[in-house]
PDB file of C-alpha atoms in Angstrom:
ATOM      1  CA  MET A   1     -92.737-139.863-127.805  1.00  0.00           C
ATOM      2  CA  GLY A   2     -89.461-138.886-126.075  1.00  0.00           C
ATOM      3  CA  ARG A   3     -89.222-135.837-123.905  1.00  0.00           C
ATOM      4  CA  MET A   4     -87.613-132.680-125.202  1.00  0.00           C
ATOM      5  CA  ARG A   5     -84.158-131.907-123.861  1.00  0.00           C
ATOM      6  CA  GLU A   6     -82.955-128.451-123.032  1.00  0.00           C
ATOM      7  CA  ASN A   7     -79.583-129.129-124.671  1.00  0.00           C
ATOM      8  CA  PRO A   8     -80.003-131.971-127.174  1.00  0.00           C
ATOM      9  CA  ARG A   9     -76.852-133.692-128.415  1.00  0.00           C
ATOM     10  CA  TYR A  10     -77.027-134.537-132.101  1.00  0.00           C
ATOM     11  CA  ASN A  11     -73.330-134.779-132.942  1.00  0.00           C
ATOM     12  CA  VAL A  12     -71.499-138.088-132.817  1.00  0.00           C
ATOM     13  CA  ILE A  13     -67.712-138.300-132.677  1.00  0.00           C
ATOM     14  CA  SER A  14     -65.931-141.633-132.891  1.00  0.00           C
ATOM     15  CA  MET A  15     -62.292-142.378-132.244  1.00  0.00           C
ATOM     16  CA  ARG A  16     -59.899-145.288-132.440  1.00  0.00           C
ATOM     17  CA  VAL A  17     -58.155-146.453-129.283  1.00  0.00           C
ATOM     18  CA  SER A  18     -55.620-149.155-128.507  1.00  0.00           C
ATOM     19  CA  ASP A  19     -56.544-152.225-126.475  1.00  0.00           C
ATOM     20  CA  GLU A  20     -54.814-150.686-123.450  1.00  0.00           C
ATOM     21  CA  GLU A  21     -56.699-147.388-123.836  1.00  0.00           C
ATOM     22  CA  ARG A  22     -59.982-149.258-124.140  1.00  0.00           C
ATOM     23  CA  GLU A  23     -59.223-151.211-120.960  1.00  0.00           C
ATOM     24  CA  GLN A  24     -58.431-147.963-119.149  1.00  0.00           C
ATOM     25  CA  LEU A  25     -61.681-146.426-120.354  1.00  0.00           C
ATOM     26  CA  GLU A  26     -63.725-149.482-119.379  1.00  0.00           C
ATOM     27  CA  SER A  27     -62.081-149.387-115.940  1.00  0.00           C
ATOM     28  CA  LEU A  28     -63.102-145.745-115.564  1.00  0.00           C
ATOM     29  CA  VAL A  29     -66.670-146.627-116.555  1.00  0.00           C
ATOM     30  CA  ARG A  30     -66.819-149.339-113.874  1.00  0.00           C
ATOM     31  CA  ARG A  31     -65.158-147.232-111.185  1.00  0.00           C
ATOM     32  CA  THR A  32     -67.173-144.049-111.769  1.00  0.00           C
ATOM     33  CA  HIS A  33     -70.490-145.560-112.912  1.00  0.00           C
ATOM     34  CA  LYS A  34     -70.483-142.974-115.698  1.00  0.00           C
ATOM     35  CA  SER A  35     -70.919-143.420-119.431  1.00  0.00           C
ATOM     36  CA  VAL A  36     -68.019-143.211-121.855  1.00  0.00           C
ATOM     37  CA  SER A  37     -69.571-140.021-123.219  1.00  0.00           C
ATOM     38  CA  ASP A  38     -69.727-138.428-119.762  1.00  0.00           C
ATOM     39  CA  ILE A  39     -66.113-139.404-119.052  1.00  0.00           C
ATOM     40  CA  MET A  40     -64.962-137.926-122.356  1.00  0.00           C
ATOM     41  CA  ARG A  41     -66.919-134.708-121.731  1.00  0.00           C
ATOM     42  CA  GLU A  42     -65.317-134.390-118.279  1.00  0.00           C
ATOM     43  CA  ALA A  43     -61.872-135.038-119.771  1.00  0.00           C
ATOM     44  CA  MET A  44     -62.468-132.292-122.331  1.00  0.00           C
ATOM     45  CA  VAL A  45     -63.477-129.821-119.616  1.00  0.00           C
ATOM     46  CA  ALA A  46     -60.472-130.787-117.456  1.00  0.00           C
ATOM     47  CA  LEU A  47     -58.043-130.337-120.349  1.00  0.00           C
ATOM     48  CA  THR A  48     -59.602-126.981-121.262  1.00  0.00           C
ATOM     49  CA  LEU A  49     -59.224-125.765-117.663  1.00  0.00           C
ATOM     50  CA  GLN A  50     -55.632-127.030-117.544  1.00  0.00           C
ATOM     51  CA  LEU A  51     -54.747-125.233-120.771  1.00  0.00           C
ATOM     52  CA  ASP A  52     -56.503-122.035-119.653  1.00  0.00           C
ATOM     53  CA  HIS A  53     -54.575-122.143-116.366  1.00  0.00           C
ATOM     54  CA  HIS A  54     -51.324-122.705-118.266  1.00  0.00           C
ATOM     55  CA  ASP A  55     -52.100-119.784-120.603  1.00  0.00           C
ATOM     56  CA  LEU A  56     -52.821-117.503-117.636  1.00  0.00           C
ATOM     57  CA  ARG A  57     -49.536-118.439-115.948  1.00  0.00           C
ATOM     58  CA  LYS A  58     -47.673-117.908-119.211  1.00  0.00           C
ATOM     59  CA  ALA A  59     -49.213-114.459-119.680  1.00  0.00           C
ATOM     60  CA  ALA A  60     -48.225-113.318-116.159  1.00  0.00           C
TER      61      ALA A  60
END
């Protein structure tokens, strides 16, 4: 039986990408030794931080 995770991930999101985008993603996987899922999670966090920073600058 598998071990219990503290934060299990049950949701699956799929997306369509062009051949060029797929090549870029596969290059990132090779260069970082990370999974596609981990790369996409990091991209989501980076974009969120970028937008939050932009919103803070806009509000000032």
